[in-house]
Tab-separated table of C-alpha atoms in Angstrom:
chain	number	residue	atom	x	y	z
A	1	MET	CA	15.482	-13.920	-1.223
A	2	THR	CA	13.613	-12.693	1.848
A	3	PHE	CA	11.724	-9.414	1.485
A	4	GLN	CA	13.030	-7.317	4.383
A	5	THR	CA	10.793	-4.782	6.130
A	6	GLN	CA	11.747	-2.233	8.760
A	7	ILE	CA	8.902	-0.265	10.352
A	8	LEU	CA	9.885	2.854	12.284
A	9	THR	CA	7.021	3.444	14.688
A	10	LEU	CA	5.919	4.563	18.132
A	11	TYR	CA	3.826	1.389	18.331
A	12	PRO	CA	5.973	-1.597	17.329
A	13	GLU	CA	3.449	-3.951	18.925
A	14	MET	CA	1.156	-3.273	15.953
A	15	PHE	CA	3.415	-5.405	13.737
A	16	PRO	CA	3.027	-7.882	12.174
A	17	GLY	CA	-0.550	-7.539	13.452
A	18	PRO	CA	-2.999	-8.707	10.767
A	19	LEU	CA	-0.038	-9.546	8.544
A	20	GLY	CA	0.617	-12.466	10.874
A	21	VAL	CA	-2.386	-14.392	9.505
A	22	SER	CA	-3.675	-15.662	6.152
A	23	LEU	CA	-1.373	-15.434	3.106
A	24	ALA	CA	1.004	-12.887	4.650
A	25	GLY	CA	1.229	-14.844	7.904
A	26	ARG	CA	2.084	-18.066	6.105
A	27	ALA	CA	4.672	-16.213	4.013
A	28	LEU	CA	6.193	-14.783	7.206
A	29	VAL	CA	6.525	-18.260	8.738
A	30	GLU	CA	8.029	-19.556	5.490
A	31	GLY	CA	10.625	-16.780	5.474
A	32	LYS	CA	9.417	-15.093	2.311
A	33	TRP	CA	9.409	-11.790	4.197
A	34	ALA	CA	10.740	-10.548	7.529
A	35	CYS	CA	9.221	-7.986	9.909
A	36	SER	CA	11.498	-5.730	11.989
A	37	PRO	CA	9.675	-2.975	13.936
A	38	ILE	CA	11.930	-0.271	15.414
A	39	GLN	CA	10.784	1.912	18.337
A	40	ILE	CA	11.242	5.594	17.463
A	41	ARG	CA	11.399	6.629	21.136
A	42	ASP	CA	14.674	4.725	21.521
A	43	PHE	CA	16.323	7.498	19.503
A	44	ALA	CA	15.158	10.416	21.647
A	45	SER	CA	18.001	12.088	23.543
A	46	ASP	CA	16.234	13.229	26.732
A	47	LYS	CA	15.225	11.210	29.771
A	48	HIS	CA	11.527	11.516	28.892
A	49	ARG	CA	12.138	10.051	25.411
A	50	THR	CA	10.403	13.013	23.796
A	51	VAL	CA	9.620	12.613	20.113
A	52	ASP	CA	7.359	15.637	19.485
A	53	ASP	CA	6.979	19.327	20.262
A	54	THR	CA	4.546	22.186	19.680
A	55	PRO	CA	4.292	23.550	16.115
A	56	ALA	CA	6.358	26.612	15.268
A	57	GLY	CA	4.033	29.558	14.655
A	58	GLY	CA	1.339	28.091	16.883
A	59	GLY	CA	-1.584	25.845	16.127
A	60	ALA	CA	-3.156	22.630	17.324
A	61	GLY	CA	-1.411	19.335	17.949
A	62	MET	CA	2.213	18.309	18.097
A	63	VAL	CA	4.911	17.820	15.466
A	64	LEU	CA	7.417	14.968	15.242
A	65	LYS	CA	10.920	16.290	15.905
A	66	ALA	CA	13.385	16.349	13.010
A	67	ASP	CA	16.375	15.312	15.107
A	68	VAL	CA	14.699	12.201	16.509
A	69	MET	CA	13.217	11.174	13.169
A	70	ALA	CA	16.546	11.646	11.404
A	71	ALA	CA	18.302	9.535	14.041
A	72	VAL	CA	15.950	6.583	13.602
A	73	VAL	CA	16.032	6.856	9.809
A	74	ASP	CA	19.843	6.972	9.810
A	75	HIS	CA	19.915	3.892	12.045
A	76	ALA	CA	17.588	2.009	9.706
A	77	VAL	CA	19.589	2.983	6.633
A	78	GLU	CA	22.797	1.848	8.309
A	79	LYS	CA	21.197	-1.521	9.105
A	80	ALA	CA	19.766	-2.033	5.622
A	81	PRO	CA	21.213	0.473	3.135
A	82	SER	CA	19.634	-1.208	0.107
A	83	LEU	CA	16.051	-0.649	1.272
A	84	PRO	CA	14.128	2.402	0.028
A	85	VAL	CA	12.795	4.599	2.833
A	86	LEU	CA	9.123	5.626	2.641
A	87	ALA	CA	7.387	8.024	5.029
A	88	MET	CA	3.646	7.639	5.590
A	89	THR	CA	2.064	11.090	5.358
A	90	PRO	CA	-1.152	12.492	3.814
A	91	ARG	CA	1.101	15.140	2.229
A	92	GLY	CA	2.850	12.443	0.222
A	93	LYS	CA	2.464	11.240	-3.336
A	94	PRO	CA	-0.436	8.770	-3.746
A	95	MET	CA	0.707	5.158	-3.746
A	96	THR	CA	-0.034	3.251	-6.949
A	97	GLN	CA	-0.123	-0.408	-7.892
A	98	GLN	CA	2.776	0.223	-10.249
A	99	ARG	CA	4.916	1.512	-7.367
A	100	VAL	CA	3.827	-1.444	-5.229
A	101	ARG	CA	5.023	-3.839	-7.932
A	102	GLU	CA	8.366	-2.006	-8.105
A	103	LEU	CA	8.807	-2.314	-4.344
A	104	ALA	CA	7.770	-5.980	-4.330
A	105	THR	CA	10.499	-6.870	-6.829
A	106	GLY	CA	13.158	-5.217	-4.659
A	107	PRO	CA	14.949	-6.270	-1.476
A	108	GLY	CA	12.313	-4.799	0.845
A	109	VAL	CA	11.292	-1.471	2.328
A	110	THR	CA	11.807	0.762	5.360
A	111	ILE	CA	8.631	2.597	6.416
A	112	LEU	CA	8.557	5.632	8.694
A	113	CYS	CA	5.162	6.002	10.365
A	114	GLY	CA	3.891	9.500	11.050
A	115	ARG	CA	1.821	10.567	14.054
A	116	PHE	CA	0.256	13.721	15.503
A	117	GLU	CA	0.321	16.673	13.058
A	118	GLY	CA	3.125	15.141	11.029
A	119	PHE	CA	6.860	15.605	10.556
A	120	ASP	CA	9.106	18.619	10.890
A	121	GLU	CA	9.601	19.499	7.212
A	122	ARG	CA	13.355	19.854	7.700
A	123	LEU	CA	13.581	16.071	7.963
A	124	PHE	CA	12.782	15.733	4.262
A	125	GLU	CA	15.036	18.622	3.312
A	126	ALA	CA	17.958	17.017	5.142
A	127	ARG	CA	17.175	13.433	4.049
A	128	PRO	CA	15.957	13.811	0.440
A	129	HIS	CA	16.123	10.056	-0.115
A	130	ILE	CA	12.951	9.664	1.985
A	131	GLU	CA	9.966	9.087	-0.309
A	132	GLN	CA	6.799	10.691	1.074
A	133	VAL	CA	3.741	8.569	0.229
A	134	SER	CA	0.031	8.579	0.970
A	135	MET	CA	-2.340	5.617	0.927
A	136	GLY	CA	-5.359	7.737	0.013
A	137	ASP	CA	-7.184	11.003	0.537
A	138	ILE	CA	-8.030	10.175	4.133
A	139	ILE	CA	-6.566	11.010	7.536
A	140	LEU	CA	-5.594	8.189	9.887
A	141	SER	CA	-4.513	8.347	13.523
A	142	GLY	CA	-1.033	7.365	12.414
A	143	GLY	CA	1.011	5.885	9.622
A	144	GLU	CA	0.924	2.363	11.006
A	145	MET	CA	-2.352	1.435	9.309
A	146	GLY	CA	-1.031	2.814	6.042
A	147	ALA	CA	2.163	0.809	6.516
A	148	LEU	CA	0.137	-2.371	7.034
A	149	MET	CA	-1.764	-1.662	3.817
A	150	LEU	CA	1.418	-1.073	1.866
A	151	LEU	CA	3.136	-4.160	3.228
A	152	ASP	CA	0.119	-6.339	2.484
A	153	ALA	CA	0.037	-5.023	-1.086
A	154	CYS	CA	3.719	-5.891	-1.525
A	155	ILE	CA	3.756	-9.244	0.275
A	156	ARG	CA	0.925	-10.745	-1.773
A	157	LEU	CA	3.010	-10.142	-4.918
A	158	LEU	CA	6.081	-11.974	-3.633
A	159	PRO	CA	6.887	-15.229	-5.477
A	160	GLY	CA	4.943	-18.160	-4.057
A	161	VAL	CA	2.599	-16.126	-1.839
A	162	MET	CA	-0.464	-16.219	-4.099
A	163	GLY	CA	-1.537	-19.605	-5.381
A	164	ALA	CA	-1.104	-18.879	-9.094
A	165	PRO	CA	1.544	-16.529	-10.513
A	166	VAL	CA	-1.084	-14.787	-12.673
A	167	SER	CA	-3.619	-14.332	-9.850
A	168	GLY	CA	-3.000	-10.603	-9.681
A	169	ASP	CA	-2.725	-9.809	-13.371
A	170	ASP	CA	-6.371	-8.852	-13.998
A	171	GLU	CA	-7.037	-7.066	-10.716
A	172	SER	CA	-8.054	-3.442	-10.360
A	173	PHE	CA	-5.334	-0.961	-11.353
A	174	GLU	CA	-3.030	-3.577	-12.917
A	175	GLN	CA	-4.121	-2.675	-16.455
A	176	GLY	CA	-5.136	0.885	-15.637
A	177	LEU	CA	-8.788	-0.105	-15.100
A	178	LEU	CA	-11.018	-1.286	-12.296
A	179	GLU	CA	-11.485	-5.039	-12.326
A	180	TYR	CA	-14.496	-6.534	-14.069
A	181	PRO	CA	-17.358	-7.896	-11.862
A	182	HIS	CA	-17.292	-11.490	-10.625
A	183	TYR	CA	-19.985	-14.142	-10.179
A	184	THR	CA	-20.155	-17.686	-8.805
A	185	ARG	CA	-22.713	-20.389	-7.973
A	186	PRO	CA	-25.659	-20.555	-7.507
A	187	ALA	CA	-26.567	-19.573	-11.071
A	188	ILE	CA	-29.790	-17.966	-9.845
A	189	TRP	CA	-29.909	-16.051	-6.557
A	190	GLU	CA	-32.892	-13.976	-5.409
A	191	GLY	CA	-34.103	-13.923	-8.995
A	192	ARG	CA	-30.801	-12.636	-10.317
A	193	THR	CA	-28.867	-14.747	-12.809
A	194	ILE	CA	-25.231	-14.912	-13.775
A	195	PRO	CA	-24.776	-13.110	-17.140
A	196	GLU	CA	-25.353	-15.528	-20.010
A	197	VAL	CA	-21.981	-14.805	-21.627
A	198	LEU	CA	-20.166	-16.163	-18.566
A	199	ARG	CA	-22.022	-19.462	-18.951
A	200	SER	CA	-21.439	-19.698	-22.704
A	201	GLY	CA	-18.019	-21.358	-22.630
A	202	ASP	CA	-16.888	-18.954	-25.376
A	203	HIS	CA	-13.637	-17.624	-23.932
A	204	ALA	CA	-13.195	-14.922	-26.564
A	205	LYS	CA	-16.653	-13.524	-25.843
A	206	ILE	CA	-16.036	-13.755	-22.102
A	207	GLU	CA	-12.765	-11.864	-22.402
A	208	ALA	CA	-14.397	-9.155	-24.534
A	209	TRP	CA	-17.319	-8.855	-22.084
A	210	ARG	CA	-14.977	-8.536	-19.106
A	211	LYS	CA	-12.935	-5.835	-20.795
A	212	GLN	CA	-16.070	-3.903	-21.682
A	213	GLN	CA	-17.382	-4.162	-18.120
A	214	ALA	CA	-14.020	-3.008	-16.732
A	215	GLU	CA	-14.029	0.004	-19.047
A	216	ASN	CA	-17.642	0.893	-18.260
A	217	ASP	CA	-17.161	0.654	-14.491
A	218	THR	CA	-13.928	2.650	-14.596
A	219	ARG	CA	-15.533	5.388	-16.695
A	220	LEU	CA	-18.496	5.687	-14.326
A	221	ARG	CA	-16.821	5.145	-10.951
A	222	ARG	CA	-13.302	6.481	-11.429
A	223	PRO	CA	-13.200	9.193	-14.119
A	224	ASP	CA	-9.647	10.049	-13.035
A	225	LEU	CA	-8.457	6.530	-13.874
A	226	TRP	CA	-10.488	6.545	-17.059
A	227	GLU	CA	-8.804	9.723	-18.316
A	228	ARG	CA	-5.339	8.287	-17.652
A	229	TYR	CA	-6.315	5.024	-19.349
A	230	LYS	CA	-7.654	6.846	-22.422
A	231	ASN	CA	-4.570	9.039	-22.648
A	232	ALA	CA	-2.286	5.998	-22.381
A	233	ARG	CA	-4.173	4.223	-25.185
A	234	ASP	CA	-4.080	7.291	-27.392
């Protein structure tokens, strides 16, 4: 089954963009996923194809109009009613690897890309099926870069995209921890050696060492993840 993607954007030329190369690009050519950008301006009702207006109450910037955004979302839902609709916004719920895995096992996703100061809030009141998501505590020029990140995260999990089915099982966030550190040849580099346990051939010791390293790094670097991991274990 092909993973269908619809990207609602003011800049459809940004897609597939970097997703047209490497693993995602090969998967696109092989039909494992499909990319369908939709120009938001096509759903504006005036001759200037206006998609934004000044914020009510004053303030800097412009706000994406609810009527135009609703029209493009309704069009996308009519085309592919089985796809969940996600809106890229820093006001959204943080995206997680668990949610990525849920999306990757589904039929695909429709992504609405924000711009300017964001969306008229009435859009989400009138279309409660839209899931507001954020790709991190940062501000981007628009939702397109976030959409590319999300799509890449999903596409790499599709069957046959990564070389081995278990390639992603031990990665950061999959088990609630950051991934353990990696090493490769040469065994000695600038006076630094690969840890002895990794050269021992004792797989039980290696597994225990990797788990300990993952726990230590998570505790030190991501105390928020560490607290959730501890609570889940308890």
